[in-house]
CSV table of C-alpha atoms in Angstrom, one decimal:
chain,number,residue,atom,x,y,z
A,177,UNK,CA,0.0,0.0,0.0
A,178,UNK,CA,1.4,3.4,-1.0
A,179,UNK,CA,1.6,5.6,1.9
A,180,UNK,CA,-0.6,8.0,0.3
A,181,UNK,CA,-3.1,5.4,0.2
A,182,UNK,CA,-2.4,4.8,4.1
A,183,UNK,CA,-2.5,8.4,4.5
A,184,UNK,CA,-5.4,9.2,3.0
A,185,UNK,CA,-7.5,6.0,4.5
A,186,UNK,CA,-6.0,7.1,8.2
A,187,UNK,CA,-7.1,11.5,7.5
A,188,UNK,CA,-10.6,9.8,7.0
A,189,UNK,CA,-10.8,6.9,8.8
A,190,UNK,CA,-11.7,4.5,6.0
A,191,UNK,CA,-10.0,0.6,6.3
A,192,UNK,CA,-8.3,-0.6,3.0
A,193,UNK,CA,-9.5,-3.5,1.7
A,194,UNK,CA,-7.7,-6.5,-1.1
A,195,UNK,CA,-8.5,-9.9,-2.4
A,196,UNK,CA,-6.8,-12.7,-3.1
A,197,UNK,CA,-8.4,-15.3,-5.3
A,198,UNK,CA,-7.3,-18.7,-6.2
A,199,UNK,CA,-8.6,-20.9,-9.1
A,200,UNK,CA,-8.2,-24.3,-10.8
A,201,UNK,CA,-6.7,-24.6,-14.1
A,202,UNK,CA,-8.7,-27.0,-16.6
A,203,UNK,CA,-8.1,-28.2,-20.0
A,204,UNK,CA,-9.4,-26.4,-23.0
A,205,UNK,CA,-12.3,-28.6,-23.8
A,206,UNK,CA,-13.5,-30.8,-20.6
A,207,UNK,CA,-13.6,-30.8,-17.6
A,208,UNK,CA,-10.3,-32.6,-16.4
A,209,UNK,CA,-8.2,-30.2,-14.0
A,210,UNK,CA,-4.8,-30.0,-15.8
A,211,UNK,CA,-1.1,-29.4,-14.3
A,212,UNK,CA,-0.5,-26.5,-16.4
A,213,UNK,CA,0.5,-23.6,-14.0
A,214,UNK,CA,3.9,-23.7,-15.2
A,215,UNK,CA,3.0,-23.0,-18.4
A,216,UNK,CA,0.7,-19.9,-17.1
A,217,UNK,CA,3.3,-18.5,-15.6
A,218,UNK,CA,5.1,-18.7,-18.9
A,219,UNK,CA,2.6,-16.5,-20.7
A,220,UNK,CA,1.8,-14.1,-17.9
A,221,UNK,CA,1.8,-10.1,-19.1
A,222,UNK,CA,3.8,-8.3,-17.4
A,223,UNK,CA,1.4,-6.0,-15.6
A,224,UNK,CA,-0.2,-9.1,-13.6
A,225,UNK,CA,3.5,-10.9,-13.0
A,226,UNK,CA,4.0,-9.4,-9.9
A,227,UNK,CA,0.3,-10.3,-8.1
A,228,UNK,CA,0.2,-14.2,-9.3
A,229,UNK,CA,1.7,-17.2,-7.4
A,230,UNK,CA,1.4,-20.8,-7.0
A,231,UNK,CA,-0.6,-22.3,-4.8
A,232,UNK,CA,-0.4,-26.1,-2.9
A,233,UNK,CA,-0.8,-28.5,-6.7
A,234,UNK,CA,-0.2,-27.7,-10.1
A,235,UNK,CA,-3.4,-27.3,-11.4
A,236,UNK,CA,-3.7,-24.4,-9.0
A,237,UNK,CA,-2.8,-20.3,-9.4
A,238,UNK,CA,-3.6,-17.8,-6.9
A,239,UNK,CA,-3.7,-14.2,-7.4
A,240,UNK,CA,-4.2,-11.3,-4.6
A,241,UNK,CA,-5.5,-7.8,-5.6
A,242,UNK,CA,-3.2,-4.5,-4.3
A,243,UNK,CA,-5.1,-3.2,-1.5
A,244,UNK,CA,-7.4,-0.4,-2.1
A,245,UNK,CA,-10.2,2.1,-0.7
A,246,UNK,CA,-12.7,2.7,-3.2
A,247,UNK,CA,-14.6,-0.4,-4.0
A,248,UNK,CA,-14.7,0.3,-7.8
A,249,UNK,CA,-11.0,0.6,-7.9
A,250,UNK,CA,-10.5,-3.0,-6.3
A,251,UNK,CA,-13.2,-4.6,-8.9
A,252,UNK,CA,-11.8,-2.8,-11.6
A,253,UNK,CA,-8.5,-4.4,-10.3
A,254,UNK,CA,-9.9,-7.6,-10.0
A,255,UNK,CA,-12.0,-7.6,-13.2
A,256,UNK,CA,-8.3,-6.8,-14.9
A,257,UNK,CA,-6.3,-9.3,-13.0
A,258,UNK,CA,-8.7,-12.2,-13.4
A,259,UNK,CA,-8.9,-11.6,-17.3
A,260,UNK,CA,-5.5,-11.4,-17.7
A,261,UNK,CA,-4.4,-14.7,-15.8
A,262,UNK,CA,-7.6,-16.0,-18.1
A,263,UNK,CA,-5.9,-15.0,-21.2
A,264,UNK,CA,-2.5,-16.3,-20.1
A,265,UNK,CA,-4.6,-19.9,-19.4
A,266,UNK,CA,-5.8,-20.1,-22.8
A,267,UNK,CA,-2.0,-18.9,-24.4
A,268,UNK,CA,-0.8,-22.3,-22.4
A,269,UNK,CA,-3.8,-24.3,-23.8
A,270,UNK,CA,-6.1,-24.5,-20.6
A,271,UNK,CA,-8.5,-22.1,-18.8
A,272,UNK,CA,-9.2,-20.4,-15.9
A,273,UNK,CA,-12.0,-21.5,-13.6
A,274,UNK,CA,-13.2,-19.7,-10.5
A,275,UNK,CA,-14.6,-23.1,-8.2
A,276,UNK,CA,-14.0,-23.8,-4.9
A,277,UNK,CA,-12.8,-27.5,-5.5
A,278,UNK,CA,-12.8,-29.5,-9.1
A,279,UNK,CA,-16.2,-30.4,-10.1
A,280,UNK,CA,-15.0,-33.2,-13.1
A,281,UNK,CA,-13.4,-36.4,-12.9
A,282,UNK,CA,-9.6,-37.2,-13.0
A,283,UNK,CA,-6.7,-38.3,-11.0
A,284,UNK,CA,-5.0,-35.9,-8.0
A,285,UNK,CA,-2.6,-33.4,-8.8
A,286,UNK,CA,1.0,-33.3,-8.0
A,287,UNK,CA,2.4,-30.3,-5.5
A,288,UNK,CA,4.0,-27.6,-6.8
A,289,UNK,CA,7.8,-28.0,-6.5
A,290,UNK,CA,8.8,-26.1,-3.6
A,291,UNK,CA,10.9,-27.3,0.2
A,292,UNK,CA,7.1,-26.3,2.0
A,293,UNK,CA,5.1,-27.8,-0.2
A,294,UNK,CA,6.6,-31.0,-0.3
A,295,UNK,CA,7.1,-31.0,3.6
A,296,UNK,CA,3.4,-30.5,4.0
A,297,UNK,CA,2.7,-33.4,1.8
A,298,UNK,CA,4.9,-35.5,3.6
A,299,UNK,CA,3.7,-34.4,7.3
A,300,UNK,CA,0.1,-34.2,6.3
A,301,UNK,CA,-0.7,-36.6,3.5
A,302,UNK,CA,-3.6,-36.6,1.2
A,303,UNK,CA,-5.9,-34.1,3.1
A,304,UNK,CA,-5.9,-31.9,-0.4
A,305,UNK,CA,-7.4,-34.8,-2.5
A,306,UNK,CA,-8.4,-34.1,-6.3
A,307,UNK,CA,-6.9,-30.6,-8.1
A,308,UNK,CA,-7.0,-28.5,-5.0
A,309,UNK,CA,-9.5,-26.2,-3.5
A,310,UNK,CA,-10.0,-23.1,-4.1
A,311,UNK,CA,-11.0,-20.1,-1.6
A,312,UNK,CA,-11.2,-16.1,-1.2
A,313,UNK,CA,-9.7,-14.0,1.1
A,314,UNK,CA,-10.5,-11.1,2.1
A,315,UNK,CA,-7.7,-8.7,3.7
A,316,UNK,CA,-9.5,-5.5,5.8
A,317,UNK,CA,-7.3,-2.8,7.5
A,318,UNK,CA,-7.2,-3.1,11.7
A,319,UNK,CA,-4.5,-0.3,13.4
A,320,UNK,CA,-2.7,-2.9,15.6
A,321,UNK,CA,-2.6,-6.5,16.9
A,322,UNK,CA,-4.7,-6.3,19.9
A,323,UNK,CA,-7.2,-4.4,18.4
A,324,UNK,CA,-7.2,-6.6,15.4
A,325,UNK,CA,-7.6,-9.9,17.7
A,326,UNK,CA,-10.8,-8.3,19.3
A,327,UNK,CA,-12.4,-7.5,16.4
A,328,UNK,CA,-11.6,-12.1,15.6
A,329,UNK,CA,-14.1,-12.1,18.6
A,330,UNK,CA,-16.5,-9.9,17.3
A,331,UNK,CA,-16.7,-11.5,14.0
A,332,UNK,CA,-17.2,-15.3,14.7
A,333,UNK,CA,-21.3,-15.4,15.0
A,334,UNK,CA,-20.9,-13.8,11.5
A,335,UNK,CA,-18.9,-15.8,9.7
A,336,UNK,CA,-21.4,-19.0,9.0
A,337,UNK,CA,-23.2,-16.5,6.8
A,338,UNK,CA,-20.8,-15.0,4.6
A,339,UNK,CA,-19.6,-18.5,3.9
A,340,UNK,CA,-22.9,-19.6,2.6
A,341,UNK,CA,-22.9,-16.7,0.5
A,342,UNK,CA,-19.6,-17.8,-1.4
A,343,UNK,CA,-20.8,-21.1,-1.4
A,344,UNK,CA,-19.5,-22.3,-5.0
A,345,UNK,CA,-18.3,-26.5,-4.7
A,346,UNK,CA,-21.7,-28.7,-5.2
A,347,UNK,CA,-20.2,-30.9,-7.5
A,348,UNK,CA,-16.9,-33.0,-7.0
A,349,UNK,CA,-15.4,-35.6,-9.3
A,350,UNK,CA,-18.0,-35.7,-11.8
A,351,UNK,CA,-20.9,-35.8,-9.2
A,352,UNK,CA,-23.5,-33.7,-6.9
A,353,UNK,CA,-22.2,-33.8,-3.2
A,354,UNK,CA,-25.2,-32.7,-1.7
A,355,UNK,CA,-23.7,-30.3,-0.3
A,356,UNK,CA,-23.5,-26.3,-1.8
A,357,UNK,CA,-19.7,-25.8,-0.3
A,358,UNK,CA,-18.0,-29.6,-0.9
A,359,UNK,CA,-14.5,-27.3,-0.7
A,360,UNK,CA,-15.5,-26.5,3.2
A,361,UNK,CA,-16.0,-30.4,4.3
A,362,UNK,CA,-12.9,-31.3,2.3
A,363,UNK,CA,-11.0,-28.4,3.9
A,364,UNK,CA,-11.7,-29.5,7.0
A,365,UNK,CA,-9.8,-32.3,7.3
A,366,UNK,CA,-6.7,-30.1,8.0
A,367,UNK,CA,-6.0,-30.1,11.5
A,368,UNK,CA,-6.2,-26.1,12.1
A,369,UNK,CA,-9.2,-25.4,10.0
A,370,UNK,CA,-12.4,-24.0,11.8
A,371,UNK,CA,-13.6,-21.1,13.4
A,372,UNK,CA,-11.2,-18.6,15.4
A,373,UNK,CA,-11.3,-19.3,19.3
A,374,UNK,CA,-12.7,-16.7,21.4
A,375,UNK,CA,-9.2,-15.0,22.9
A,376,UNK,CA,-8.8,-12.6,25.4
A,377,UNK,CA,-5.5,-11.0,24.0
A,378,UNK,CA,-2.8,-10.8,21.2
A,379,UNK,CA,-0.4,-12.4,23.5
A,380,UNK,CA,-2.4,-15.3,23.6
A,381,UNK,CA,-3.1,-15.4,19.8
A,382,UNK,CA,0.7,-16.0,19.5
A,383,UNK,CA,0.9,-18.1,21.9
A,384,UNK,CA,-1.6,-20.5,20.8
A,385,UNK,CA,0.3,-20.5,17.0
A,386,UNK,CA,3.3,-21.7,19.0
A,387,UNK,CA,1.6,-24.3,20.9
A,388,UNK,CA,-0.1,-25.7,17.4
A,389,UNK,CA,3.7,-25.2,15.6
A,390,UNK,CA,5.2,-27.3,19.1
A,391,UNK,CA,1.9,-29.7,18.5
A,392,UNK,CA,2.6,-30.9,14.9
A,393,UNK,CA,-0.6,-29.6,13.2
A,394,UNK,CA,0.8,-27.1,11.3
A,395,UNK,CA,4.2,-26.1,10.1
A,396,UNK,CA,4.1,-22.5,10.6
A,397,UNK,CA,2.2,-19.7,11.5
A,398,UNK,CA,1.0,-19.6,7.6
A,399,UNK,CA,-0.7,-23.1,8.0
A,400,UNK,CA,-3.2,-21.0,11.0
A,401,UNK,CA,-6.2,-21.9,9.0
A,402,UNK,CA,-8.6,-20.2,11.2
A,403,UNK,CA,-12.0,-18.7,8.9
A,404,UNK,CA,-10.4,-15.3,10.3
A,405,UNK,CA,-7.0,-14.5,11.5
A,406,UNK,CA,-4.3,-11.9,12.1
A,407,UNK,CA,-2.6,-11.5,8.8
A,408,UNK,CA,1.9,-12.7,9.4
A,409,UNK,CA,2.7,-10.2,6.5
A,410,UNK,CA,0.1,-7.3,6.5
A,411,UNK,CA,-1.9,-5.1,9.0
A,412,UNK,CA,-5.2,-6.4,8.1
A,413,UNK,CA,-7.6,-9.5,9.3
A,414,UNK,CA,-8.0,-11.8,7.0
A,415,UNK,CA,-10.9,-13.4,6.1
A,416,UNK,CA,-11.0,-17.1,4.7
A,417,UNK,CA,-13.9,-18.9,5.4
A,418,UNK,CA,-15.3,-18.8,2.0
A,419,UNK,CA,-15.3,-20.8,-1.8
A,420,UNK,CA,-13.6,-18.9,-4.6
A,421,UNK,CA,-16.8,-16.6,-6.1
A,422,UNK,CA,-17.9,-17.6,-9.7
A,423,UNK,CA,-18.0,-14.1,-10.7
A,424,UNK,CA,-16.5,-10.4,-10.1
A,425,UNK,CA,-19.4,-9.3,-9.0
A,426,UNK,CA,-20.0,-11.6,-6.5
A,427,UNK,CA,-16.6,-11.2,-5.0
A,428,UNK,CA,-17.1,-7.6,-4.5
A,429,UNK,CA,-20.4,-8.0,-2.6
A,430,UNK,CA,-18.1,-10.1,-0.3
A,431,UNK,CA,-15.3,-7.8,-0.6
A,432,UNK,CA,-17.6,-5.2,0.9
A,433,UNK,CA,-19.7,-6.8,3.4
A,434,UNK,CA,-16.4,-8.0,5.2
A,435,UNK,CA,-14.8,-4.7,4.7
A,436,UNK,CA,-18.4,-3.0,6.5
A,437,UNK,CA,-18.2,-5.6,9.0
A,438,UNK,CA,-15.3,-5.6,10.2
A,439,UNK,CA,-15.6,-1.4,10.3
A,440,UNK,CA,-18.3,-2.0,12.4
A,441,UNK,CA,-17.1,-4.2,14.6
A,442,UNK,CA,-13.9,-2.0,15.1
A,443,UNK,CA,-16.4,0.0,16.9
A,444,UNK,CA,-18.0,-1.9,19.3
A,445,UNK,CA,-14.4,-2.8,20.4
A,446,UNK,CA,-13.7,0.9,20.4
A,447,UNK,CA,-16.7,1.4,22.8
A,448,UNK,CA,-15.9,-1.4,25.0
A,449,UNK,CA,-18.5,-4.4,24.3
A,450,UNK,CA,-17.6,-7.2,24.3
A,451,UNK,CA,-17.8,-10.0,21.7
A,452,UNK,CA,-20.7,-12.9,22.3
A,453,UNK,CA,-18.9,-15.6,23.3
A,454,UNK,CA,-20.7,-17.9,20.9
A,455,UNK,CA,-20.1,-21.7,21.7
A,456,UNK,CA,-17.7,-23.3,19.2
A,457,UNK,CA,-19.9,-26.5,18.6
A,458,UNK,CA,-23.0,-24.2,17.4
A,459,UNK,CA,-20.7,-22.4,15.3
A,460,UNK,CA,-19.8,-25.6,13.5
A,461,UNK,CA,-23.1,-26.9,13.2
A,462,UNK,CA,-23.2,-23.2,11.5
A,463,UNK,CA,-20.8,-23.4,9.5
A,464,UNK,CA,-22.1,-27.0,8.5
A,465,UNK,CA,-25.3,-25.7,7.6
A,466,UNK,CA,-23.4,-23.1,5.3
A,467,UNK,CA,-21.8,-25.3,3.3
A,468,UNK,CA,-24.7,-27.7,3.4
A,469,UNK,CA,-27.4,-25.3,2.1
A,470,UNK,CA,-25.3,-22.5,0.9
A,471,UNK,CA,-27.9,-19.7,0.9
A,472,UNK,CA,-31.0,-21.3,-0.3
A,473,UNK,CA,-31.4,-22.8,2.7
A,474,UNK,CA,-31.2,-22.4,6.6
A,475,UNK,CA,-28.7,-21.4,8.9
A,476,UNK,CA,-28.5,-20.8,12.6
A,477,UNK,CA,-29.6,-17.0,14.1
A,478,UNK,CA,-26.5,-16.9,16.6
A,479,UNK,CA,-28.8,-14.1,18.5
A,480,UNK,CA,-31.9,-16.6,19.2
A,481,UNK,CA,-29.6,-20.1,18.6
A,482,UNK,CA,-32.9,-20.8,15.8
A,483,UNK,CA,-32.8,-22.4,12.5
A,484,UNK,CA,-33.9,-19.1,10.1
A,485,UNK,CA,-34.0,-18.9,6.3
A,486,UNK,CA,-30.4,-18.2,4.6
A,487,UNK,CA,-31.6,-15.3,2.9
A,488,UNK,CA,-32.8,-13.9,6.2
A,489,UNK,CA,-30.3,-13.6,8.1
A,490,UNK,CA,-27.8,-11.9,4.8
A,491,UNK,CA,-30.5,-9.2,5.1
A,492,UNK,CA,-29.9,-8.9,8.5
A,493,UNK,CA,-26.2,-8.7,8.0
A,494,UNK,CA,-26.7,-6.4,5.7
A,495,UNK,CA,-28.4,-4.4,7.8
A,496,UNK,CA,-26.4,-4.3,10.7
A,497,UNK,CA,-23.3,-3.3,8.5
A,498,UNK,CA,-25.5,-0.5,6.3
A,499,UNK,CA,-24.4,2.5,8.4
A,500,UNK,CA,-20.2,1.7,7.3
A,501,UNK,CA,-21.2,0.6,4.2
A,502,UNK,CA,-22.6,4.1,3.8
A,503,UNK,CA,-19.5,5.6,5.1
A,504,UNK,CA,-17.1,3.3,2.7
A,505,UNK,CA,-19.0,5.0,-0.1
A,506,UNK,CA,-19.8,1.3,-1.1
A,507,UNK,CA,-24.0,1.4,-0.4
A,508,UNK,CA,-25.2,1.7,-3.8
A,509,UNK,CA,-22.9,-0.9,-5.5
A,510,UNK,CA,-23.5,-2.8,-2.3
A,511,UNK,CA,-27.3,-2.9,-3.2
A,512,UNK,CA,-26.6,-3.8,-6.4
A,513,UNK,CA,-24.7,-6.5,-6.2
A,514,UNK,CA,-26.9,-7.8,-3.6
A,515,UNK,CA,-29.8,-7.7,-5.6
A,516,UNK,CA,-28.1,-9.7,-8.3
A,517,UNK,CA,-26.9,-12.3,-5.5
A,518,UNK,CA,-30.6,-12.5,-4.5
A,519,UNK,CA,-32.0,-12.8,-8.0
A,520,UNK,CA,-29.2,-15.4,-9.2
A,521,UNK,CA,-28.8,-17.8,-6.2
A,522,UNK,CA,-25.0,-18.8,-5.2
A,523,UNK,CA,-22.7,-20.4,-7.2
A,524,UNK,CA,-23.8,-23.4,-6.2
A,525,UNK,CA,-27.5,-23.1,-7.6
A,526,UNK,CA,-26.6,-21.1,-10.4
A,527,UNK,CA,-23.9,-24.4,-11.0
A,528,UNK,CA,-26.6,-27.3,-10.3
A,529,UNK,CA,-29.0,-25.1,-12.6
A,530,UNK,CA,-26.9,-24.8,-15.7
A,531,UNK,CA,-26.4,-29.1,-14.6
A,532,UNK,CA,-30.5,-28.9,-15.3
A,533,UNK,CA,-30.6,-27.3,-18.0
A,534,UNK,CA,-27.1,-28.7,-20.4
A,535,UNK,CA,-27.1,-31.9,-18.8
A,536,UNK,CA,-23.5,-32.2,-18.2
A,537,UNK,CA,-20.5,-31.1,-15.7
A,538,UNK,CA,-18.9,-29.9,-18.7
A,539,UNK,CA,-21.3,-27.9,-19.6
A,540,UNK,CA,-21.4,-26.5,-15.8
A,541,UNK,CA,-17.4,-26.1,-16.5
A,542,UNK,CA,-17.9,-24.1,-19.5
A,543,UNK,CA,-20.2,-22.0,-17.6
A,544,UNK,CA,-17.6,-21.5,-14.9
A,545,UNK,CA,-14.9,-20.3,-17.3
A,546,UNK,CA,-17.2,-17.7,-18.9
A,547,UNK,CA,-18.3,-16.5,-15.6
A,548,UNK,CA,-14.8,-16.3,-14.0
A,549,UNK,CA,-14.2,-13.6,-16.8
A,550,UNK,CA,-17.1,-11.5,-15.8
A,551,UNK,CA,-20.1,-12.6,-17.7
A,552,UNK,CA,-23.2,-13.6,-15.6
């Protein structure tokens, strides 16, 4: 971030917000995820080199957005970046698809060769089965550690939601699940991955990352695969619950509802209230039901402990977060987007109803490629 971004965000009190994205590379024609990233890399343009890297297998790329503060500034970013790495996908005779885990058939990919990667395979084994999967995250501004790990607190009964909304995996290895978000119960498996803790300081953030280093379930404080966490390289808390989104669109309307959340949050811990210290088994039956139902179906009010439509409880985020959305300049597009979301249905139905209507996961892949691009 340039420091007249910094400067600018801090003379009005505005967090900075960034993405980071990753997808699955497929071949040209099917639906078969293909070890290509290599050969991306190979045709990159120079104006996207420097915000693409690999991910954990070869028939992965991730790319991460520079931070900005206007909304339209990050989508037009985003809506840049992801039609450039498209471009340099079809150059090395694959494409680019925006999925939180491979929906067509085919043998696992290999890791990408690098001294980590190869010591997670060998310490953790096969918990990444197929191509990889695929999920967003969302970097928000927070002035300092101890602030940043309050605001954790505050976010954790919100969480289950926003995941439904990216929900984006239904189907895996040429079938339906069941489930909206298969990439979440695959994910799982990994031994840190769930929601944050409730902690009572920053010293006991780190404290716990050394205890889980000492433990053996994780390498290093980068495997802390929390659905929100302190970020180890920027200021910001990092949101990573969620599937990759199918479109632009859709990962702006996350982009901003994390960015207004967290703002909001920032100042209830300003004002001294303290977080709900939600019990962690309902907020993995709630995060469950996210990437069970995705948003077309229920999800657990955290407020009343109730089963209440999907949809219900967005709006209610929605509305809880309106007043920074406002102040982020973001409300309009916000509204937008929203709408569309509504209108649409997630990823997942929008994937299961192209299924209905073409009759084949390739055709649902062929949707996916278009879409990554922009098109709805």
């Amino acid at each position: 971030m340039s420091e007249e971004m910094a400067g600018e965000a801090e003379e009005q009190g505005l967090l900075t917000l960034g993405v980071e994205e990753e997808y699955l590379l497929v071949d040209a024609q099917g639906s078969h995820a293909v070890e290509a990233v290599e050969l991306v890399f190979d045709h990159l343009g120079e104006d996207i080199r420097d915000s693409v890297q690999h991910e954990f297998v070869r028939s992965q790329i991730e790319m991460a957005s520079p931070p900005q503060l206007e909304l339209r500034d990050l989508a037009a970013a985003m809506t840049r970046l992801r039609a450039g790495l498209a471009e340099a996908a079809e150059r090395a005779g694959a494409r680019l698809v925006a999925v939180g885990a491979s929906p067509g058939p085919g043998a696992g990919s290999r890791v990408v060769d690098t001294p980590r990667y190869h010591r997670m395979r060998e310490r953790f084994g096969d918990l990444s089965p197929g191509a990889g999967l695929n999920g967003m995250h969302v970097h928000v501004s927070v002035p300092d550690p101890e602030t940043g790990v309050q605001v954790l607190n505050h976010l954790r009964p919100w969480l289950p939601i926003l995941q439904a909304a990216t929900a984006n995996s239904p189907f895996f290895d040429g079938r339906d699940t069941g489930y909206a978000s298969w990439r979440s119960m695959l994910w799982e498996r990994w031994p840190t991955v769930g929601p944050t803790p409730y902690l009572e300081s920053h010293e006991q953030y780190e404290t716990m990352i050394s205890d889980l280093v000492a433990s053996g379930a994780m390498l290093d404080e980068g495997m802390l695969y929390w659905y929100a966490r302190l970020s180890a390289n920027y200021p910001t808390v990092e949101i990573r619950m969620g599937d990759v989104c199918p479109t632009p669109d859709d990962a702006m309307l996350l982009a901003a509802l994390a960015r207004a959340l967290v703002a909001t949050v920032l100042r209830e811990v300003r004002d001294g209230r303290r977080a709900p210290d939600v019990p962690h088994p309902l907020l993995m039956a709630a995060h469950w039901r996210a990437a069970h139902d995705g948003l077309e179906g229920l999800n657990i009010d955290m407020a009343t402990r109730e089963p209440r439509p999907a949809w219900k409880l967005m709006r209610q985020l929605f509305d809880y977060v309106r007043p920074e959305l406002e102040r982020h300049g973001d409300l309009e597009m916000t509204t937008v987007l929203l709408g569309r979301l509504r209108a649409h249905g997630s990823g997942a139905a929008r994937q299961r109803s192209v299924l209905a209507q073409r009759g084949s996961v390739d055709a649902v892949v062929d949707w996916l490629a278009a879409t990554t691009r922009g098109a709805r």
